[in-house]
Coordinates of C-alpha atoms in Angstrom, one line a residue:
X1 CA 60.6 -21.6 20.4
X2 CA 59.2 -24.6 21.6
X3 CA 56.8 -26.3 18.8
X4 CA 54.1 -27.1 21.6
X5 CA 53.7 -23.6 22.3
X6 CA 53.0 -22.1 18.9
X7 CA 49.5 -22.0 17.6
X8 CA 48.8 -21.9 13.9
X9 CA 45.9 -20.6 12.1
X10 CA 45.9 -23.5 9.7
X11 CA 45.6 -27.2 9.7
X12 CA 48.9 -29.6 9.6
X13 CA 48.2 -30.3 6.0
X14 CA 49.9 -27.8 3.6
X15 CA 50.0 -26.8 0.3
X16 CA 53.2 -26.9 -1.4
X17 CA 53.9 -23.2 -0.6
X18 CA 53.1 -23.8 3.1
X19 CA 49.8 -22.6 3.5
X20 CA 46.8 -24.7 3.7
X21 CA 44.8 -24.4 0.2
X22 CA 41.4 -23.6 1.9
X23 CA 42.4 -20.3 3.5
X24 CA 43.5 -19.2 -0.1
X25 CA 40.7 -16.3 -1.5
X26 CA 38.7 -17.6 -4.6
X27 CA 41.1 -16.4 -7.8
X28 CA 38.3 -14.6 -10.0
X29 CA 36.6 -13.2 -6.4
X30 CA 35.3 -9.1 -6.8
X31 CA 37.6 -7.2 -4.3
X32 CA 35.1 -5.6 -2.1
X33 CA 35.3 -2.0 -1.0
X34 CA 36.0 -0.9 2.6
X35 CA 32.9 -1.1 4.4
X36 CA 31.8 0.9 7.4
X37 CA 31.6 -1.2 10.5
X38 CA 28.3 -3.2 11.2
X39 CA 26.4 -3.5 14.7
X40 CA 26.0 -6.8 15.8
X41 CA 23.3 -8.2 17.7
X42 CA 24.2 -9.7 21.2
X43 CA 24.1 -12.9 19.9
X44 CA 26.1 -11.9 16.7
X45 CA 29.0 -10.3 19.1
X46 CA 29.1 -13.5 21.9
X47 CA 29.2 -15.7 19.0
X48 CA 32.1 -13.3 17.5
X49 CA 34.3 -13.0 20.3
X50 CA 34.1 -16.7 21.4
X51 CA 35.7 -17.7 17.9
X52 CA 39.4 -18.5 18.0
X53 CA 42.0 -16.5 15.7
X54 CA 42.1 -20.1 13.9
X55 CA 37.6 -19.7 13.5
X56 CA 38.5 -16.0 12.8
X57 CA 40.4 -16.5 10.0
X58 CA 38.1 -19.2 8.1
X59 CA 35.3 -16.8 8.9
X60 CA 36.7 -14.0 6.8
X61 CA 37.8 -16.9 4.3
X62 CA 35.4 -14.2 1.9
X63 CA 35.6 -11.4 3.2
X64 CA 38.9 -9.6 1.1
X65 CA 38.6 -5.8 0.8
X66 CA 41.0 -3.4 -1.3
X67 CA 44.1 -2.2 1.2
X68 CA 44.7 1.4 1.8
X69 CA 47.3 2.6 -0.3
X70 CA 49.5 5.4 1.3
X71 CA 52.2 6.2 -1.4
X72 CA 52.4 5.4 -5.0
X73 CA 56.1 4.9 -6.4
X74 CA 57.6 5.3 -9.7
X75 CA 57.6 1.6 -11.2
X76 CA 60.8 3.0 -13.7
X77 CA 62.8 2.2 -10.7
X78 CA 62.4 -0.8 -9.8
X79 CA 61.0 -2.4 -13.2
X80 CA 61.2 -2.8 -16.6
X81 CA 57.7 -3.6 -17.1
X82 CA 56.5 0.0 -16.7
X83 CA 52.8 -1.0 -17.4
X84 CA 50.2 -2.8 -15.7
X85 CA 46.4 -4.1 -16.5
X86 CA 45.7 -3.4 -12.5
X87 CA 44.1 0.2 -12.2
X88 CA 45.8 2.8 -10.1
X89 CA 43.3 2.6 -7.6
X90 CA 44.0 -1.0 -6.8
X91 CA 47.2 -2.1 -5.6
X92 CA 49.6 -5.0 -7.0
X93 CA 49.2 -7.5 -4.9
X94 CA 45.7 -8.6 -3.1
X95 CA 45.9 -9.2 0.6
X96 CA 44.7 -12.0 2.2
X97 CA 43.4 -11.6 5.2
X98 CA 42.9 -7.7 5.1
X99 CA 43.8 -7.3 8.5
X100 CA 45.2 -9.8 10.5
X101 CA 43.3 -10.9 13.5
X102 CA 44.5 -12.9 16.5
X103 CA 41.9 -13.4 19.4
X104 CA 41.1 -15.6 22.2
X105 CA 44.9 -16.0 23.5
X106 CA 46.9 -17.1 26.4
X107 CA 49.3 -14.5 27.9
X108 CA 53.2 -15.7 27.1
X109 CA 52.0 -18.4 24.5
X110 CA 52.6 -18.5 20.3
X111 CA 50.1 -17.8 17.9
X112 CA 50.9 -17.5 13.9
X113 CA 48.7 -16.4 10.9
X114 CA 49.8 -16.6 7.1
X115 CA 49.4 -13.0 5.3
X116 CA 49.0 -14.5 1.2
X117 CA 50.2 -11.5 -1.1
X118 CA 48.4 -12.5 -4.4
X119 CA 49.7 -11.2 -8.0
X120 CA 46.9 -9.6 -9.5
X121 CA 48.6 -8.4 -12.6
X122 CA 49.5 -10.2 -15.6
X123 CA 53.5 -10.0 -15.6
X124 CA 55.6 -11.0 -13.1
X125 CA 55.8 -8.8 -9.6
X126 CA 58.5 -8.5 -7.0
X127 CA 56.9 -7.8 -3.4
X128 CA 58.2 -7.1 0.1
X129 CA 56.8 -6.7 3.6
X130 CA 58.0 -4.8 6.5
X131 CA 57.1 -4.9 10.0
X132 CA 58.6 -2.3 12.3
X133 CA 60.0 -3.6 15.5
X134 CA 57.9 -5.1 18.4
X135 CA 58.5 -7.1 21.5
X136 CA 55.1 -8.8 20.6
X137 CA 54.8 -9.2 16.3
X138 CA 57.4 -11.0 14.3
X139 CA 57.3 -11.7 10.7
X140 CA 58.9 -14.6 9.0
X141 CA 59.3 -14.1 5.0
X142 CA 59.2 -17.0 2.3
X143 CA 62.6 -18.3 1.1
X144 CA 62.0 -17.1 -2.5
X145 CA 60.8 -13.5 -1.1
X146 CA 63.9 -11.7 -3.5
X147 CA 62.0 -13.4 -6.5
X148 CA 59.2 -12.3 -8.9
X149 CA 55.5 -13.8 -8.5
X150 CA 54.0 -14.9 -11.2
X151 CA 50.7 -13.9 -12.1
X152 CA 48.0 -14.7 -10.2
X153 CA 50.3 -16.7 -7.6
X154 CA 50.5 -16.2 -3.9
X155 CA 53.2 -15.2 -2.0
X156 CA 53.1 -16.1 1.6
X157 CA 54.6 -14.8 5.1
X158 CA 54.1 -15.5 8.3
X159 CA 53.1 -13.6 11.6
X160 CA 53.8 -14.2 15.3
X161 CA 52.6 -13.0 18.0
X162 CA 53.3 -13.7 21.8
X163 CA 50.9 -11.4 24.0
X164 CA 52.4 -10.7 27.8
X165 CA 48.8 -10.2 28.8
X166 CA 45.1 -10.6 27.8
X167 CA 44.5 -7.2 26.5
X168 CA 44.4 -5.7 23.1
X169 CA 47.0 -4.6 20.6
X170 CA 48.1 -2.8 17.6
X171 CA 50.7 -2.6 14.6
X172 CA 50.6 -2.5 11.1
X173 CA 52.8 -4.3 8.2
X174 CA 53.4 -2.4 5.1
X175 CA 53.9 -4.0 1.7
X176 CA 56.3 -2.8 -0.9
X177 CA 55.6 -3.5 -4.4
X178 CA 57.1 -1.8 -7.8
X179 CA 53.9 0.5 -7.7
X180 CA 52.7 1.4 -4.4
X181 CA 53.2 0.6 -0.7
X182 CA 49.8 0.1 0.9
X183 CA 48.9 -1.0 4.7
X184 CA 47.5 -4.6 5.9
X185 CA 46.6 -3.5 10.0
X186 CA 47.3 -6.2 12.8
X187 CA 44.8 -6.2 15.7
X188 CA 44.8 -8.5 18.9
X189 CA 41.9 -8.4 20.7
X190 CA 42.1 -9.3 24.3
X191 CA 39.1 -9.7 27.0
X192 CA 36.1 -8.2 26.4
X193 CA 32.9 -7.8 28.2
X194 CA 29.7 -9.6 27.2
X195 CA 26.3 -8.3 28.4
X196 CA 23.9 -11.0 27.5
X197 CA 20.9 -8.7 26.4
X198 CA 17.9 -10.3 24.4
X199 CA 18.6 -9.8 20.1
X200 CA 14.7 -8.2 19.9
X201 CA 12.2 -7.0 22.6
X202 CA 8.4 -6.8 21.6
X203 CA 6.3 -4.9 23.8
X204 CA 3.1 -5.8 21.6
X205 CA 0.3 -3.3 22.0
X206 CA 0.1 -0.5 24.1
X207 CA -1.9 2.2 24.6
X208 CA -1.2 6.1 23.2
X209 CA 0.0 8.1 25.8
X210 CA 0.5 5.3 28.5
X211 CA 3.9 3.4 29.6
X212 CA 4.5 -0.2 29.2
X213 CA 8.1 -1.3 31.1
X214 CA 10.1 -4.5 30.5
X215 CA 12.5 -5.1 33.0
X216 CA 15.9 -7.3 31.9
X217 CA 18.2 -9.3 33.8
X218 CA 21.4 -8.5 32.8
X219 CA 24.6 -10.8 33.0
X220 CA 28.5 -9.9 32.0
X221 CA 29.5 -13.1 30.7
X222 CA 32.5 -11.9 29.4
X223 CA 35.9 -11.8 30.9
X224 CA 36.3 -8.3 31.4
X225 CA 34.3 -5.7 33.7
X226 CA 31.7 -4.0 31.4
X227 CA 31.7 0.2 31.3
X228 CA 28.9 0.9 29.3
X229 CA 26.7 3.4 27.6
X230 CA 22.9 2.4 26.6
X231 CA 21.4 4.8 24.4
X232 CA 18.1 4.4 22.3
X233 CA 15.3 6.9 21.0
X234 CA 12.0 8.2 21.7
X235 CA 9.1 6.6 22.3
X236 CA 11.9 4.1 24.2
X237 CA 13.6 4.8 27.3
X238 CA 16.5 2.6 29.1
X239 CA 17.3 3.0 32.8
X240 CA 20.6 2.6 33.7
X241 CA 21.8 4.4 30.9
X242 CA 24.9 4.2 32.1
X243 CA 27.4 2.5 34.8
X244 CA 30.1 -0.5 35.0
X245 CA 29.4 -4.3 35.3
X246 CA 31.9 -6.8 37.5
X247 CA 32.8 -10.3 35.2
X248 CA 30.2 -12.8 35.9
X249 CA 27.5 -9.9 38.3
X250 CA 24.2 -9.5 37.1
X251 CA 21.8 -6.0 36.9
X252 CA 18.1 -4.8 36.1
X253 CA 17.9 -2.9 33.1
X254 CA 14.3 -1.1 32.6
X255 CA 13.4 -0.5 29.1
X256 CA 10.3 1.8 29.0
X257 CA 7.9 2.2 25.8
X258 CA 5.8 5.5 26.1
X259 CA 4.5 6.2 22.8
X260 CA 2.8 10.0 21.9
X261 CA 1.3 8.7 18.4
X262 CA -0.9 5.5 17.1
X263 CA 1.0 3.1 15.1
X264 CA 3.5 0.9 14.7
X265 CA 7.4 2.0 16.0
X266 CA 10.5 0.7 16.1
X267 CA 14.2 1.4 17.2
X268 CA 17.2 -0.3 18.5
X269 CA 18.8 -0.2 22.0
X270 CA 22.2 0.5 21.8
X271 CA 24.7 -0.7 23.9
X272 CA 28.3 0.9 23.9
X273 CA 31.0 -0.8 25.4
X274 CA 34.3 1.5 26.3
X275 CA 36.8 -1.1 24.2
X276 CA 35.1 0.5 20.9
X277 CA 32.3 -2.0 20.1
X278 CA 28.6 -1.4 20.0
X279 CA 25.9 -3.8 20.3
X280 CA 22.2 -3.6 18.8
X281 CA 18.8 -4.8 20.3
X282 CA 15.8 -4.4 18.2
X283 CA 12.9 -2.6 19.9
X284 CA 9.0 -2.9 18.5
X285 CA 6.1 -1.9 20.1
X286 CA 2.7 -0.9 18.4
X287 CA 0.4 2.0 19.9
X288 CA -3.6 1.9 19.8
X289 CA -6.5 4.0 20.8
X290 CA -8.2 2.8 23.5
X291 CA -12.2 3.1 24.8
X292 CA -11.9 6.5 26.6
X293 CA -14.2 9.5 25.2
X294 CA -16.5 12.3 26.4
X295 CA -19.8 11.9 27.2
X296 CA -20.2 15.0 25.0
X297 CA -18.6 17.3 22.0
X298 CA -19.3 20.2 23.3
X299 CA -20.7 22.1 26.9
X300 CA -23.1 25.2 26.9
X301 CA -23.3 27.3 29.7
X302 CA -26.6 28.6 30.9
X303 CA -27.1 32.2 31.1
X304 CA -26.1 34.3 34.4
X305 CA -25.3 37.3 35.9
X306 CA -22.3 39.4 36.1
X307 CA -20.2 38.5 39.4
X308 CA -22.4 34.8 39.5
X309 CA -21.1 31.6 38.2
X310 CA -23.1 28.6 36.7
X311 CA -22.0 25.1 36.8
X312 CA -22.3 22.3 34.1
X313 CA -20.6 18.8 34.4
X314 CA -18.8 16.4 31.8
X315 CA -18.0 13.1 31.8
X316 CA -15.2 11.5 31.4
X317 CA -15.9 7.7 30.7
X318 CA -13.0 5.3 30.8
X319 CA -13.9 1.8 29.4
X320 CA -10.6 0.4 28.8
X321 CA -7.9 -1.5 30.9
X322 CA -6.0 1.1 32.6
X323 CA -6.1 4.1 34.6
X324 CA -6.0 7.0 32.6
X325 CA -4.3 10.7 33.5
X326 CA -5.7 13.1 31.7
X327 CA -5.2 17.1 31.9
X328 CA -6.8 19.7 30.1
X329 CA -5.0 21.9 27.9
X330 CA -4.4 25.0 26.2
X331 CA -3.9 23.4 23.1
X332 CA -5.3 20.7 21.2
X333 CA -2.7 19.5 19.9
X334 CA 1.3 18.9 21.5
X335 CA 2.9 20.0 18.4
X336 CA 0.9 23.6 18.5
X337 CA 1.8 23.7 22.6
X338 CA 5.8 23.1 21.2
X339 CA 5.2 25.8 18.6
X340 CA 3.9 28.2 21.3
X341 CA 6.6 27.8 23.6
X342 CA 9.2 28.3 20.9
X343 CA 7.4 31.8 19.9
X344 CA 7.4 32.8 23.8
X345 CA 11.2 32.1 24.0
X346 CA 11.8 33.3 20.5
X347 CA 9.9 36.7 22.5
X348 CA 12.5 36.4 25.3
X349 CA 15.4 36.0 23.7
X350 CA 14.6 39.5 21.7
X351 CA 13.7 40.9 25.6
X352 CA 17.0 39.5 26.1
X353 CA 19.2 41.3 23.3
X354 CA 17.7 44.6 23.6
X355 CA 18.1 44.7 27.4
X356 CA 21.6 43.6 26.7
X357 CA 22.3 46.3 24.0
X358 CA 20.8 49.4 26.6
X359 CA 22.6 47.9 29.4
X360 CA 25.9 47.3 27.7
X361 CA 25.0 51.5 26.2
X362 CA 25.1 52.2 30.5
X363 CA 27.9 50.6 31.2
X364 CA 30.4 52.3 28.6
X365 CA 29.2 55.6 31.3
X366 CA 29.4 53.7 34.8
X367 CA 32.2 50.4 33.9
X368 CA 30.8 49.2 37.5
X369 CA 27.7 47.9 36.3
X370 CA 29.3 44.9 34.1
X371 CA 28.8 42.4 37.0
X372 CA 25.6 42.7 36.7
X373 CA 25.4 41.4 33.0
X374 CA 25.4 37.9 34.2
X375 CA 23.0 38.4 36.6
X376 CA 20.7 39.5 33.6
X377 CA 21.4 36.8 31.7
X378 CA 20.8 34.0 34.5
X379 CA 17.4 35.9 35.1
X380 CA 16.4 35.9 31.1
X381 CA 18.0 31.8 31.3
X382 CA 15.5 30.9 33.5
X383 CA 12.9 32.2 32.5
X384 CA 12.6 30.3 29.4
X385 CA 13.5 27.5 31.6
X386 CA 9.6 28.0 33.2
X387 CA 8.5 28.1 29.3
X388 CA 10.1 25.1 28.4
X389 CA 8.8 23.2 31.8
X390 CA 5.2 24.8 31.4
X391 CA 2.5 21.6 31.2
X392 CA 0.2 24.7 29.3
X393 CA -3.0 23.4 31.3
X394 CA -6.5 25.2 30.4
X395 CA -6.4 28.6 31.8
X396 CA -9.2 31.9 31.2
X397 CA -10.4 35.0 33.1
X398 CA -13.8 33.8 32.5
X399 CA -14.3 30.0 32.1
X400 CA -12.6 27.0 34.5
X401 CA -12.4 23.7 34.7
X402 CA -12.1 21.5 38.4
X403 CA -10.3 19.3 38.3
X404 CA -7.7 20.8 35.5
X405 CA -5.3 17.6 36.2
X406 CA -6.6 14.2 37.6
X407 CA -7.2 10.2 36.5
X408 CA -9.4 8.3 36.4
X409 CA -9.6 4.1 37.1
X410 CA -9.8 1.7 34.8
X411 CA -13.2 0.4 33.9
X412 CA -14.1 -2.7 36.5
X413 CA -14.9 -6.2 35.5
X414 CA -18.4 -7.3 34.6
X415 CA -20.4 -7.9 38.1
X416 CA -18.5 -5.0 39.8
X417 CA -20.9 -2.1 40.9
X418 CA -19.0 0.8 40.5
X419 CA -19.7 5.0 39.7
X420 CA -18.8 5.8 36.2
X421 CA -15.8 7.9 37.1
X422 CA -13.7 8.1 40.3
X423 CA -10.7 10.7 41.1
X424 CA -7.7 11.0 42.6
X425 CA -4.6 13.0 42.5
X426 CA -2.6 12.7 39.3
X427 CA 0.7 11.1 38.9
X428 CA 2.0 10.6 35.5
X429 CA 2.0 11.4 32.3
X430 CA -1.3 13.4 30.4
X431 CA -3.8 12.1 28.0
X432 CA -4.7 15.4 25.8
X433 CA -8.0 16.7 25.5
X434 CA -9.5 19.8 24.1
X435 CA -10.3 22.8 25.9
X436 CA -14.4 23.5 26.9
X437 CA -15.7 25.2 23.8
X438 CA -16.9 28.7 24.7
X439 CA -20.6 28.6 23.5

C-alpha cells in the first residue's frame, strides 16, 4: 500500500507502543453505561458530520462505554489465574474507542484507527481480536499479541479501511479474552444530507385560538439528496411533512403555531432523515387573551306570543389586532364538545353490535344476506365519521342565533371612523363562546 494514500487517526508522533499518548482514555476514568442515542440540534449534526474520522476520534477521546458482552467462557481453560477483581458484568479488557468510526472519506483511498484493549484487572491477561473477512476492513495485530498484558497496560491493533464508494458501512471485531468475548462495532458513515433548519424558532406572543406561520427557507447542504420526515406536536404544525431534497436545492417549510389554551408552550420539530438520524429544532411560542368580549353576560327575551318571534341583539366588540372567527356553540367548553362526541359514538358503536348480532342471527337462515354485512358496517363507519367532523354549533327548537358562524375585523387605528362590528363570511378557525342563556 502506498504510504501517501493511508490516512491515520493519529499524529506522526508515537508512543513507544505506537499509538499517540493523547488518544489513550484517562486510567482511573468511570466506564460509562450504554446510553440511548441523543438528538442533535442542526447545528450539533452539521458540526458532527463535517468532522474527520481523525476529529471523530479525539472527540470521543471521553466518551468510553462498557462493550456488550455476548458469551462468557470458562477462564480454567485458558488460565491459571481463575480469579479476577473485575466484576462479571464488566469485561477484561476496556475498549478504546467503543466503536470505531471512520467518516468523511474518499472512495479507493486508506484510512486507519488504533483499537487500545486496556487490562483492567490486576494480574496479567492474554487478549485476542478477530475480524471476519471483508474486501473493505483489515486488522493488523501488535507483534507481542501471543503475550500477556500487564495490568492496567494497553494493547493496541490496528484497523483499515478502503471504501469503494461514499456510502455507509458495517462490521464488527470481537475480542477474545480468558473470560468473555464481547463486541467493539465498526461503522463508516458515508454522505449524508444536511437540511440547514434554524437550532430554536420563537414565535413570541400570539393570540388563543389564532394562527401565527413562520415560513423557512430550507437548504440541503449536505452531499446526499435528503428523504425526510418532519414531525412535531400540537399546538405546532409543519407543512411539508414530508418529501425528498436534491444536494445543494432549496424549499419553504411552513411551521404553523395555533394554540387552544393561554400560556406558555413548547416542543421540538423533528426532522427524520431516511440514513437513521434525527434532527431537533426547539419550538416556543406563548398564548394570551386578547381585548375581545360581549357587550353583555347575559340576553332576555321579551315576552311574545305563540307562532311570533321577538328579536334582541348582542354585541360582539373586537378591540384587539386581528380579525377574529368566532362561532357559537353547543358547548362551553371544547373538552365537554369531545366528551359528547365520544358518548354519541360510544351510542353507535352499541347500535352497531346489536345490529350485527340480529343480522349475523338472519343470516345462519338465509347464508345470502352475508354481503350485506359490510355494507352495514360502512354505513355505521360513517356515521361516526359526521360525529367526529360535527363543528357542534348552537342549535334549539325554540331560540336562534344569526349569524351562528362569522368574524369580525380587527379594531381600526385611532382617527379611523368605523361601526363597532362588521361581518363577513367565515373562514378559519372558531373563537368559543357560550350559548344565549335561556332567561
Amino acid at each position: 500500500m502506498a504510504a501517501s494514500k493511508l490516512h491515520r487517526s493519529v499524529e506522526s508522533s508515537r508512543s513507544p507502543d505506537g499509538f499517540q499518548g493523547k488518544a489513550v482514555p484517562p486510567r482511573h476514568q468511570l466506564v460509562a453505561e450504554a446510553e440511548e442515542p441523543v438528538t442533535l440540534t442542526p447545528s450539533a449534526f452539521l458540526k458532527e458530520m463535517s468532522l474527520s474520522t481523525q476529529q471523530r476520534l479525539a472527540a470521543t477521546a471521553r466518551d468510553t462505554r462498557r462493550p456488550h458482552i455476548v458469551q462468557l467462557l470458562d477462564m480454567s481453560e485458558t488460565s491459571h489465574q481463575k480469579f479476577s477483581a473485575v466484576d462479571l458484568d464488566q469485561s477484561l479488557f476496556q475498549p478504546f474507542p467503543s466503536e470505531v468510526v471512520f467518516q468523511s472519506y474518499v472512495p479507493c483511498e486508506v484510512y486507519e484507527v488504533p483499537l487500545v484493549l486496556r487490562n483492567n484487572d490486576m494480574v496479567p491477561r492474554l487478549v485476542k481480536v478477530v475480524l471476519e473477512s471483508s474486501p473493505y476492513f483489515k486488522l493488523i495485530s501488535p507483534t507481542d499479541v501471543c503475550r500477556k498484558v500487564a495490568p492496567g497496560m494497553p494493547s493496541t491493533f490496528h484497523i483499515l479501511f478502503t471504501p469503494e464508494e461514499n456510502k455507509d458501512y458495517f462490521h464488527e471485531l470481537t475480542c477474545i479474552t480468558e473470560r468473555e468475548k464481547f463486541i467493539v462495532p465498526i461503522r463508516a458513515i458515508g454522505a449524508r444530507a444536511i437540511l440547514d433548519f434554524p437550532d430554536q424558532l420563537n414565535f413570541s406572543v400570539c393570540p388563543v385560538k389564532h394562527s401565527t406561520q413562520r415560513t423557512l427557507l430550507v437548504r440541503n447542504i449536505g452531499n446526499r439528496e435528503a428523504r425526510y420526515h418532519i414531525s412535531t406536536q400540537s399546538p405546532f404544525s409543519v407543512d411539508p411533512s414530508i418529501g425528498t431534497l436534491g444536494i445543494g436545492d432549496t424549499m419553504q417549510v411552513t411551521v404553523e403555531f395555533h394554540p387552544l389554551k393561554t400560556g406558555d408552550h413548547s416542543s421540538s420539530l423533528q426532522v427524520h432523515y431516511d440514513t437513521g438520524e434525527d434532527v431537533h429544532t426547539s419550538l416556543y411560542g406563548a398564548a394570551v387573551d386578547v381585548n375581545i368580549r360581549l357587550d353583555r353576560n347575559s340576553l332576555t327575551i321579551e315576552k311574545t306570543y305563540l307562532t311570533l318571534a321577538n328579536r334582541r341583539s348582542v354585541v360582539i366588540h373586537n378591540r384587539s389586532e386581528i380579525i377574529a372567527h368566532f362561532q357559537w356553540k353547543a358547548f362551553v367548553t371544547q373538552e365537554e364538545e369531545e366528551q359528547h362526541k365520544m358518548r354519541l359514538c360510544g351510542r353507535l358503536q352499541q347500535q352497531e353490535e346489536g345490529e350485527m348480532d340480529r343480522f349475523i342471527e338472519e343470516c345462519a337462515v338465509d347464508p345470502t344476506l352475508r354481503e350485506r354485512l359490510t355494507v352495514l358496517s360502512r354505513i355505521f363507519h360513517n356515521e361516526r365519521a359526521k360525529v367526529r367532523g360535527d363543528s357542534m354549533l348552537f342549535s334549539d327548537n325554540i331560540f336562534t342565533v344569526e349569524p351562528v358562524v362569522n368574524l369580525i375585523k380587527r379594531m381600526p387605528k385611532a382617527g379611523t371612523l368605523m361601526p363597532p362590528q362588521t361581518f363577513w363570511p367565515s373562514v378559519g378557525a372558531a373563537l368559543f363562546f357560550p350559548p344565549l342563556p335561556v332567561v
